[in-house]
């Protein structure tokens, strides 16, 4: 946790490197990148990181690397295009009608994407449920605003 960064006693008694400060994420990211090189186009298949990486973690703590390993470039591009379009719709909704719900849904989507860069946010059901609810509202609101025009 944060103690490693602010408590000098902890740092002086342990061997400290970037991988240990990142809770082993650097090693996981390197392993994920190496797996991506094996099957770059379509990947290894759903939830294959756990079996292929032979590391205790079920995901590489980065959704981009996770999708590269599991679904390859094709799956990653489709996912990023979908997320980018969702963000575009969320921004468009908020610019047309700036209210709490539009802002909350846009902030939810953006925060889940950003957090997914350093954690398994898009691997677990509860954050995916929040993402789906926010995405459904953003799409419904965009459709509603287009009918009103």
Short mmCIF file of N, CA and C in Angstrom, two decimals:
data_model
loop_
_atom_site.label_atom_id
_atom_site.label_comp_id
_atom_site.label_asym_id
_atom_site.label_seq_id
_atom_site.Cartn_x
_atom_site.Cartn_y
_atom_site.Cartn_z
N UNK A 1 0.81 -1.18 0.00
CA UNK A 1 0.00 0.00 0.00
C UNK A 1 0.86 1.25 0.00
N UNK A 2 0.25 2.32 0.42
CA UNK A 2 0.90 3.62 0.45
C UNK A 2 2.05 3.66 1.44
N UNK A 3 2.03 2.79 2.44
CA UNK A 3 3.09 2.75 3.45
C UNK A 3 4.46 2.55 2.81
N UNK A 4 4.52 1.76 1.75
CA UNK A 4 5.80 1.51 1.07
C UNK A 4 6.42 2.80 0.53
N UNK A 5 5.57 3.75 0.18
CA UNK A 5 6.09 4.97 -0.42
C UNK A 5 6.43 6.05 0.61
N UNK A 6 5.70 6.07 1.74
CA UNK A 6 5.89 7.17 2.70
C UNK A 6 6.68 6.78 3.94
N UNK A 7 6.87 5.50 4.19
CA UNK A 7 7.59 5.06 5.38
C UNK A 7 9.00 4.65 4.99
N UNK A 8 10.01 5.46 5.33
CA UNK A 8 11.39 5.15 4.94
C UNK A 8 11.92 3.87 5.57
N UNK A 9 11.39 3.45 6.73
CA UNK A 9 11.86 2.22 7.37
C UNK A 9 11.54 0.99 6.53
N UNK A 10 10.38 0.99 5.92
CA UNK A 10 9.98 -0.13 5.08
C UNK A 10 10.90 -0.23 3.87
N UNK A 11 11.21 0.91 3.26
CA UNK A 11 12.06 0.91 2.08
C UNK A 11 13.49 0.50 2.40
N UNK A 12 13.97 0.84 3.58
CA UNK A 12 15.37 0.54 3.91
C UNK A 12 15.58 -0.92 4.27
N UNK A 13 14.52 -1.64 4.68
CA UNK A 13 14.68 -3.03 5.09
C UNK A 13 14.37 -4.02 3.97
N UNK A 14 13.87 -3.56 2.87
CA UNK A 14 13.49 -4.47 1.79
C UNK A 14 14.22 -4.11 0.50
N UNK A 15 14.36 -5.11 -0.35
CA UNK A 15 14.87 -4.86 -1.69
C UNK A 15 13.73 -4.24 -2.49
N UNK A 16 13.92 -3.02 -2.97
CA UNK A 16 12.85 -2.30 -3.64
C UNK A 16 13.19 -2.12 -5.12
N UNK A 17 12.26 -2.55 -5.96
CA UNK A 17 12.37 -2.29 -7.38
C UNK A 17 10.98 -1.93 -7.88
N UNK A 18 10.89 -1.54 -9.13
CA UNK A 18 9.62 -1.09 -9.69
C UNK A 18 8.57 -2.20 -9.64
N UNK A 19 8.96 -3.42 -9.89
CA UNK A 19 8.01 -4.53 -9.88
C UNK A 19 7.43 -4.74 -8.49
N UNK A 20 8.25 -4.65 -7.44
CA UNK A 20 7.72 -4.83 -6.09
C UNK A 20 6.85 -3.65 -5.67
N UNK A 21 7.21 -2.43 -6.10
CA UNK A 21 6.37 -1.27 -5.80
C UNK A 21 5.02 -1.35 -6.50
N UNK A 22 4.96 -2.03 -7.64
CA UNK A 22 3.72 -2.14 -8.40
C UNK A 22 2.96 -3.43 -8.09
N UNK A 23 3.31 -4.08 -7.00
CA UNK A 23 2.66 -5.34 -6.60
C UNK A 23 2.77 -6.42 -7.66
N UNK A 24 3.88 -6.44 -8.37
CA UNK A 24 4.12 -7.48 -9.37
C UNK A 24 3.50 -7.22 -10.73
N UNK A 25 2.94 -6.04 -10.93
CA UNK A 25 2.27 -5.75 -12.20
C UNK A 25 3.24 -5.72 -13.38
N UNK A 26 4.44 -5.23 -13.17
CA UNK A 26 5.39 -5.14 -14.28
C UNK A 26 5.67 -6.53 -14.84
N UNK A 27 5.88 -7.49 -13.96
CA UNK A 27 6.11 -8.88 -14.40
C UNK A 27 4.89 -9.42 -15.14
N UNK A 28 3.70 -9.12 -14.63
CA UNK A 28 2.48 -9.59 -15.28
C UNK A 28 2.31 -8.95 -16.66
N UNK A 29 2.64 -7.67 -16.76
CA UNK A 29 2.52 -6.99 -18.05
C UNK A 29 3.53 -7.54 -19.05
N UNK A 30 4.73 -7.84 -18.59
CA UNK A 30 5.74 -8.43 -19.48
C UNK A 30 5.29 -9.80 -19.96
N UNK A 31 4.74 -10.60 -19.07
CA UNK A 31 4.25 -11.93 -19.44
C UNK A 31 3.09 -11.81 -20.44
N UNK A 32 2.18 -10.86 -20.19
CA UNK A 32 1.05 -10.66 -21.10
C UNK A 32 1.53 -10.23 -22.48
N UNK A 33 2.51 -9.35 -22.52
CA UNK A 33 3.05 -8.89 -23.80
C UNK A 33 3.70 -10.05 -24.56
N UNK A 34 4.42 -10.90 -23.84
CA UNK A 34 5.04 -12.06 -24.47
C UNK A 34 3.97 -13.01 -25.02
N UNK A 35 2.89 -13.21 -24.28
CA UNK A 35 1.80 -14.07 -24.76
C UNK A 35 1.12 -13.47 -25.99
N UNK A 36 1.03 -12.15 -26.02
CA UNK A 36 0.42 -11.48 -27.17
C UNK A 36 1.22 -11.76 -28.44
N UNK A 37 2.53 -11.81 -28.31
CA UNK A 37 3.38 -12.06 -29.48
C UNK A 37 3.15 -13.45 -30.07
N UNK A 38 2.69 -14.40 -29.24
CA UNK A 38 2.44 -15.76 -29.74
C UNK A 38 1.26 -15.82 -30.70
N UNK A 39 0.18 -15.15 -30.36
CA UNK A 39 -1.03 -15.16 -31.19
C UNK A 39 -1.59 -13.74 -31.26
N UNK A 40 -0.98 -12.88 -32.06
CA UNK A 40 -1.36 -11.46 -32.03
C UNK A 40 -2.70 -11.12 -32.69
N UNK A 41 -3.15 -11.88 -33.65
CA UNK A 41 -4.35 -11.50 -34.40
C UNK A 41 -5.63 -11.80 -33.64
N UNK A 42 -5.84 -13.05 -33.23
CA UNK A 42 -7.08 -13.44 -32.56
C UNK A 42 -6.89 -13.83 -31.10
N UNK A 43 -5.68 -13.85 -30.60
CA UNK A 43 -5.42 -14.14 -29.20
C UNK A 43 -5.54 -15.61 -28.85
N UNK A 44 -5.47 -15.87 -27.55
CA UNK A 44 -5.48 -17.24 -27.03
C UNK A 44 -6.88 -17.73 -26.65
N UNK A 45 -7.84 -16.85 -26.55
CA UNK A 45 -9.19 -17.24 -26.17
C UNK A 45 -9.58 -16.66 -24.82
N UNK A 46 -10.87 -16.69 -24.55
CA UNK A 46 -11.42 -16.09 -23.33
C UNK A 46 -10.81 -16.72 -22.07
N UNK A 47 -10.46 -15.87 -21.14
CA UNK A 47 -9.89 -16.24 -19.85
C UNK A 47 -8.66 -17.13 -19.94
N UNK A 48 -7.93 -17.01 -21.02
CA UNK A 48 -6.76 -17.85 -21.21
C UNK A 48 -5.53 -17.32 -20.49
N UNK A 49 -5.53 -16.06 -20.07
CA UNK A 49 -4.36 -15.50 -19.40
C UNK A 49 -3.96 -16.33 -18.18
N UNK A 50 -4.94 -16.73 -17.40
CA UNK A 50 -4.66 -17.49 -16.18
C UNK A 50 -3.93 -18.80 -16.48
N UNK A 51 -4.33 -19.47 -17.54
CA UNK A 51 -3.73 -20.76 -17.87
C UNK A 51 -2.42 -20.60 -18.64
N UNK A 52 -2.37 -19.62 -19.52
CA UNK A 52 -1.18 -19.44 -20.36
C UNK A 52 -0.03 -18.79 -19.60
N UNK A 53 -0.34 -17.81 -18.75
CA UNK A 53 0.72 -17.06 -18.07
C UNK A 53 1.35 -17.86 -16.93
N UNK A 54 0.60 -18.79 -16.39
CA UNK A 54 1.06 -19.60 -15.26
C UNK A 54 1.53 -18.72 -14.10
N UNK A 55 0.74 -17.68 -13.86
CA UNK A 55 0.94 -16.78 -12.73
C UNK A 55 -0.33 -16.89 -11.89
N UNK A 56 -0.24 -16.61 -10.60
CA UNK A 56 -1.39 -16.77 -9.71
C UNK A 56 -2.55 -15.85 -10.05
N UNK A 57 -2.28 -14.74 -10.72
CA UNK A 57 -3.33 -13.77 -11.03
C UNK A 57 -4.18 -14.24 -12.21
N UNK A 58 -5.45 -13.95 -12.17
CA UNK A 58 -6.36 -14.33 -13.25
C UNK A 58 -6.37 -13.32 -14.40
N UNK A 59 -5.76 -12.17 -14.19
CA UNK A 59 -5.72 -11.13 -15.21
C UNK A 59 -4.44 -10.32 -15.04
N UNK A 60 -4.00 -9.64 -16.10
CA UNK A 60 -2.72 -8.91 -16.03
C UNK A 60 -2.82 -7.51 -15.42
N UNK A 61 -3.94 -7.16 -14.81
CA UNK A 61 -4.12 -5.85 -14.20
C UNK A 61 -3.98 -4.72 -15.23
N UNK A 62 -4.45 -4.96 -16.44
CA UNK A 62 -4.49 -3.96 -17.49
C UNK A 62 -5.42 -4.51 -18.57
N UNK A 63 -6.56 -3.85 -18.78
CA UNK A 63 -7.55 -4.43 -19.69
C UNK A 63 -7.06 -4.45 -21.14
N UNK A 64 -6.17 -3.53 -21.52
CA UNK A 64 -5.65 -3.55 -22.89
C UNK A 64 -4.81 -4.80 -23.12
N UNK A 65 -3.91 -5.08 -22.19
CA UNK A 65 -3.09 -6.29 -22.32
C UNK A 65 -3.95 -7.55 -22.20
N UNK A 66 -4.95 -7.51 -21.31
CA UNK A 66 -5.83 -8.67 -21.16
C UNK A 66 -6.56 -8.98 -22.46
N UNK A 67 -7.11 -7.94 -23.12
CA UNK A 67 -7.81 -8.17 -24.37
C UNK A 67 -6.86 -8.57 -25.48
N UNK A 68 -5.63 -8.06 -25.45
CA UNK A 68 -4.63 -8.48 -26.46
C UNK A 68 -4.32 -9.97 -26.32
N UNK A 69 -4.12 -10.43 -25.07
CA UNK A 69 -3.81 -11.84 -24.85
C UNK A 69 -5.00 -12.71 -25.22
N UNK A 70 -6.19 -12.33 -24.78
CA UNK A 70 -7.35 -13.20 -24.93
C UNK A 70 -8.02 -13.10 -26.30
N UNK A 71 -8.08 -11.89 -26.88
CA UNK A 71 -8.83 -11.70 -28.13
C UNK A 71 -7.99 -11.13 -29.27
N UNK A 72 -6.72 -10.87 -29.02
CA UNK A 72 -5.83 -10.37 -30.05
C UNK A 72 -6.13 -8.94 -30.47
N UNK A 73 -5.48 -8.54 -31.55
CA UNK A 73 -5.65 -7.17 -32.05
C UNK A 73 -7.09 -6.94 -32.49
N UNK A 74 -7.69 -7.95 -33.09
CA UNK A 74 -9.07 -7.82 -33.57
C UNK A 74 -10.02 -7.49 -32.42
N UNK A 75 -9.96 -8.26 -31.36
CA UNK A 75 -10.82 -8.03 -30.21
C UNK A 75 -10.52 -6.72 -29.50
N UNK A 76 -9.23 -6.39 -29.40
CA UNK A 76 -8.86 -5.14 -28.74
C UNK A 76 -9.37 -3.94 -29.52
N UNK A 77 -9.20 -3.95 -30.83
CA UNK A 77 -9.67 -2.82 -31.64
C UNK A 77 -11.18 -2.68 -31.53
N UNK A 78 -11.91 -3.78 -31.60
CA UNK A 78 -13.37 -3.71 -31.47
C UNK A 78 -13.77 -3.15 -30.11
N UNK A 79 -13.09 -3.58 -29.05
CA UNK A 79 -13.39 -3.09 -27.71
C UNK A 79 -13.09 -1.60 -27.59
N UNK A 80 -11.91 -1.18 -28.06
CA UNK A 80 -11.53 0.24 -27.95
C UNK A 80 -12.44 1.13 -28.79
N UNK A 81 -12.85 0.67 -29.96
CA UNK A 81 -13.78 1.45 -30.79
C UNK A 81 -15.11 1.59 -30.06
N UNK A 82 -15.59 0.50 -29.48
CA UNK A 82 -16.85 0.56 -28.73
C UNK A 82 -16.77 1.49 -27.52
N UNK A 83 -15.68 1.42 -26.77
CA UNK A 83 -15.52 2.30 -25.61
C UNK A 83 -15.36 3.75 -26.04
N UNK A 84 -14.63 3.98 -27.12
CA UNK A 84 -14.46 5.35 -27.62
C UNK A 84 -15.80 5.93 -28.08
N UNK A 85 -16.60 5.13 -28.76
CA UNK A 85 -17.91 5.59 -29.21
C UNK A 85 -18.83 5.87 -28.02
N UNK A 86 -18.75 5.02 -27.02
CA UNK A 86 -19.55 5.23 -25.80
C UNK A 86 -19.15 6.54 -25.12
N UNK A 87 -17.85 6.81 -25.05
CA UNK A 87 -17.38 8.08 -24.47
C UNK A 87 -17.84 9.26 -25.32
N UNK A 88 -17.78 9.12 -26.62
CA UNK A 88 -18.25 10.18 -27.53
C UNK A 88 -19.72 10.48 -27.28
N UNK A 89 -20.55 9.43 -27.19
CA UNK A 89 -21.97 9.63 -26.92
C UNK A 89 -22.19 10.29 -25.57
N UNK A 90 -21.43 9.86 -24.57
CA UNK A 90 -21.55 10.44 -23.23
C UNK A 90 -21.20 11.91 -23.22
N UNK A 91 -20.14 12.29 -23.93
CA UNK A 91 -19.76 13.70 -24.01
C UNK A 91 -20.83 14.48 -24.77
N UNK A 92 -21.32 13.93 -25.87
CA UNK A 92 -22.36 14.60 -26.66
C UNK A 92 -23.62 14.81 -25.83
N UNK A 93 -24.03 13.80 -25.08
CA UNK A 93 -25.20 13.93 -24.21
C UNK A 93 -25.00 15.05 -23.20
N UNK A 94 -23.83 15.06 -22.59
CA UNK A 94 -23.55 16.04 -21.54
C UNK A 94 -23.48 17.45 -22.12
N UNK A 95 -22.93 17.60 -23.31
CA UNK A 95 -22.87 18.94 -23.92
C UNK A 95 -24.26 19.44 -24.32
N UNK A 96 -25.12 18.53 -24.75
CA UNK A 96 -26.49 18.93 -25.12
C UNK A 96 -27.32 19.28 -23.90
N UNK A 97 -27.19 18.45 -22.86
CA UNK A 97 -27.99 18.64 -21.65
C UNK A 97 -27.12 18.27 -20.45
N UNK A 98 -26.55 19.28 -19.83
CA UNK A 98 -25.63 19.04 -18.71
C UNK A 98 -26.44 18.86 -17.43
N UNK A 99 -26.66 17.60 -17.06
CA UNK A 99 -27.35 17.32 -15.80
C UNK A 99 -26.56 16.27 -15.03
N UNK A 100 -26.99 16.01 -13.82
CA UNK A 100 -26.24 15.10 -12.93
C UNK A 100 -26.16 13.68 -13.48
N UNK A 101 -27.23 13.19 -14.09
CA UNK A 101 -27.24 11.80 -14.56
C UNK A 101 -26.26 11.64 -15.73
N UNK A 102 -26.30 12.58 -16.68
CA UNK A 102 -25.37 12.50 -17.80
C UNK A 102 -23.92 12.57 -17.33
N UNK A 103 -23.64 13.49 -16.42
CA UNK A 103 -22.29 13.62 -15.88
C UNK A 103 -21.87 12.37 -15.12
N UNK A 104 -22.78 11.83 -14.32
CA UNK A 104 -22.46 10.63 -13.54
C UNK A 104 -22.16 9.44 -14.44
N UNK A 105 -22.96 9.24 -15.46
CA UNK A 105 -22.73 8.10 -16.37
C UNK A 105 -21.42 8.26 -17.13
N UNK A 106 -21.16 9.46 -17.62
CA UNK A 106 -19.90 9.70 -18.32
C UNK A 106 -18.71 9.50 -17.38
N UNK A 107 -18.81 10.04 -16.17
CA UNK A 107 -17.72 9.88 -15.19
C UNK A 107 -17.53 8.42 -14.82
N UNK A 108 -18.61 7.67 -14.72
CA UNK A 108 -18.52 6.23 -14.39
C UNK A 108 -17.76 5.48 -15.48
N UNK A 109 -18.13 5.72 -16.72
CA UNK A 109 -17.47 5.03 -17.84
C UNK A 109 -16.00 5.41 -17.89
N UNK A 110 -15.70 6.70 -17.81
CA UNK A 110 -14.30 7.15 -17.89
C UNK A 110 -13.47 6.61 -16.73
N UNK A 111 -14.03 6.63 -15.53
CA UNK A 111 -13.26 6.15 -14.37
C UNK A 111 -13.02 4.65 -14.44
N UNK A 112 -13.98 3.89 -14.93
CA UNK A 112 -13.77 2.44 -15.07
C UNK A 112 -12.71 2.14 -16.12
N UNK A 113 -12.72 2.91 -17.20
CA UNK A 113 -11.69 2.71 -18.24
C UNK A 113 -10.31 3.05 -17.69
N UNK A 114 -10.20 4.17 -17.02
CA UNK A 114 -8.90 4.59 -16.47
C UNK A 114 -8.42 3.61 -15.41
N UNK A 115 -9.32 3.19 -14.53
CA UNK A 115 -8.93 2.24 -13.48
C UNK A 115 -8.55 0.88 -14.08
N UNK A 116 -9.16 0.54 -15.20
CA UNK A 116 -8.85 -0.71 -15.88
C UNK A 116 -7.45 -0.78 -16.45
N UNK A 117 -6.77 0.36 -16.52
CA UNK A 117 -5.40 0.37 -17.02
C UNK A 117 -4.40 -0.14 -15.98
N UNK A 118 -4.79 -0.15 -14.71
CA UNK A 118 -3.87 -0.61 -13.67
C UNK A 118 -4.49 -1.67 -12.76
N UNK A 119 -5.66 -2.15 -13.11
CA UNK A 119 -6.31 -3.16 -12.28
C UNK A 119 -7.20 -4.04 -13.16
N UNK A 120 -7.85 -4.99 -12.54
CA UNK A 120 -8.71 -5.92 -13.27
C UNK A 120 -10.15 -5.46 -13.31
N UNK A 121 -10.37 -4.17 -13.41
CA UNK A 121 -11.70 -3.60 -13.35
C UNK A 121 -12.65 -4.22 -14.37
N UNK A 122 -12.21 -4.40 -15.59
CA UNK A 122 -13.09 -4.93 -16.62
C UNK A 122 -13.05 -6.46 -16.68
N UNK A 123 -12.56 -7.09 -15.62
CA UNK A 123 -12.53 -8.54 -15.53
C UNK A 123 -13.65 -9.04 -14.61
N UNK A 124 -14.01 -8.24 -13.62
CA UNK A 124 -14.97 -8.66 -12.60
C UNK A 124 -16.38 -8.15 -12.89
N UNK A 125 -17.37 -8.90 -12.42
CA UNK A 125 -18.77 -8.61 -12.72
C UNK A 125 -19.29 -7.28 -12.17
N UNK A 126 -19.05 -6.93 -10.90
CA UNK A 126 -19.65 -5.69 -10.39
C UNK A 126 -19.28 -4.43 -11.19
N UNK A 127 -17.98 -4.21 -11.50
CA UNK A 127 -17.70 -3.02 -12.31
C UNK A 127 -18.24 -3.13 -13.73
N UNK A 128 -18.29 -4.34 -14.28
CA UNK A 128 -18.88 -4.51 -15.62
C UNK A 128 -20.37 -4.20 -15.60
N UNK A 129 -21.03 -4.54 -14.50
CA UNK A 129 -22.45 -4.22 -14.36
C UNK A 129 -22.65 -2.70 -14.36
N UNK A 130 -21.82 -2.00 -13.61
CA UNK A 130 -21.90 -0.53 -13.58
C UNK A 130 -21.64 0.03 -14.98
N UNK A 131 -20.66 -0.52 -15.67
CA UNK A 131 -20.36 -0.07 -17.03
C UNK A 131 -21.56 -0.31 -17.95
N UNK A 132 -22.19 -1.46 -17.84
CA UNK A 132 -23.34 -1.78 -18.69
C UNK A 132 -24.53 -0.86 -18.40
N UNK A 133 -24.79 -0.59 -17.12
CA UNK A 133 -25.90 0.30 -16.77
C UNK A 133 -25.63 1.72 -17.29
N UNK A 134 -24.40 2.20 -17.08
CA UNK A 134 -24.04 3.54 -17.58
C UNK A 134 -24.12 3.58 -19.10
N UNK A 135 -23.64 2.53 -19.77
CA UNK A 135 -23.68 2.48 -21.23
C UNK A 135 -25.12 2.46 -21.73
N UNK A 136 -25.98 1.70 -21.06
CA UNK A 136 -27.38 1.64 -21.47
C UNK A 136 -28.04 3.01 -21.33
N UNK A 137 -27.76 3.70 -20.24
CA UNK A 137 -28.34 5.03 -20.07
C UNK A 137 -27.81 6.01 -21.12
N UNK A 138 -26.50 5.96 -21.36
CA UNK A 138 -25.91 6.87 -22.34
C UNK A 138 -26.53 6.65 -23.72
N UNK A 139 -26.68 5.40 -24.12
CA UNK A 139 -27.27 5.09 -25.43
C UNK A 139 -28.75 5.48 -25.49
N UNK A 140 -29.49 5.21 -24.42
CA UNK A 140 -30.91 5.57 -24.38
C UNK A 140 -31.09 7.09 -24.40
N UNK A 141 -30.26 7.80 -23.67
CA UNK A 141 -30.34 9.26 -23.65
C UNK A 141 -29.98 9.85 -25.01
N UNK A 142 -29.00 9.28 -25.65
CA UNK A 142 -28.62 9.75 -26.99
C UNK A 142 -29.78 9.53 -27.96
N UNK A 143 -30.42 8.39 -27.87
CA UNK A 143 -31.57 8.09 -28.73
C UNK A 143 -32.72 9.06 -28.43
N UNK A 144 -32.96 9.33 -27.16
CA UNK A 144 -34.03 10.24 -26.75
C UNK A 144 -33.75 11.65 -27.28
N UNK A 145 -32.52 12.10 -27.16
CA UNK A 145 -32.18 13.45 -27.61
C UNK A 145 -32.30 13.57 -29.13
N UNK A 146 -32.00 12.50 -29.84
CA UNK A 146 -32.12 12.53 -31.31
C UNK A 146 -33.57 12.54 -31.73
N UNK A 147 -34.48 11.91 -30.98
CA UNK A 147 -35.91 11.94 -31.31
C UNK A 147 -36.50 13.32 -31.06
N UNK A 148 -35.97 14.02 -30.05
CA UNK A 148 -36.49 15.35 -29.69
C UNK A 148 -36.15 16.38 -30.75
N UNK A 149 -34.96 16.28 -31.36
CA UNK A 149 -34.51 17.30 -32.33
C UNK A 149 -35.45 17.41 -33.44
#
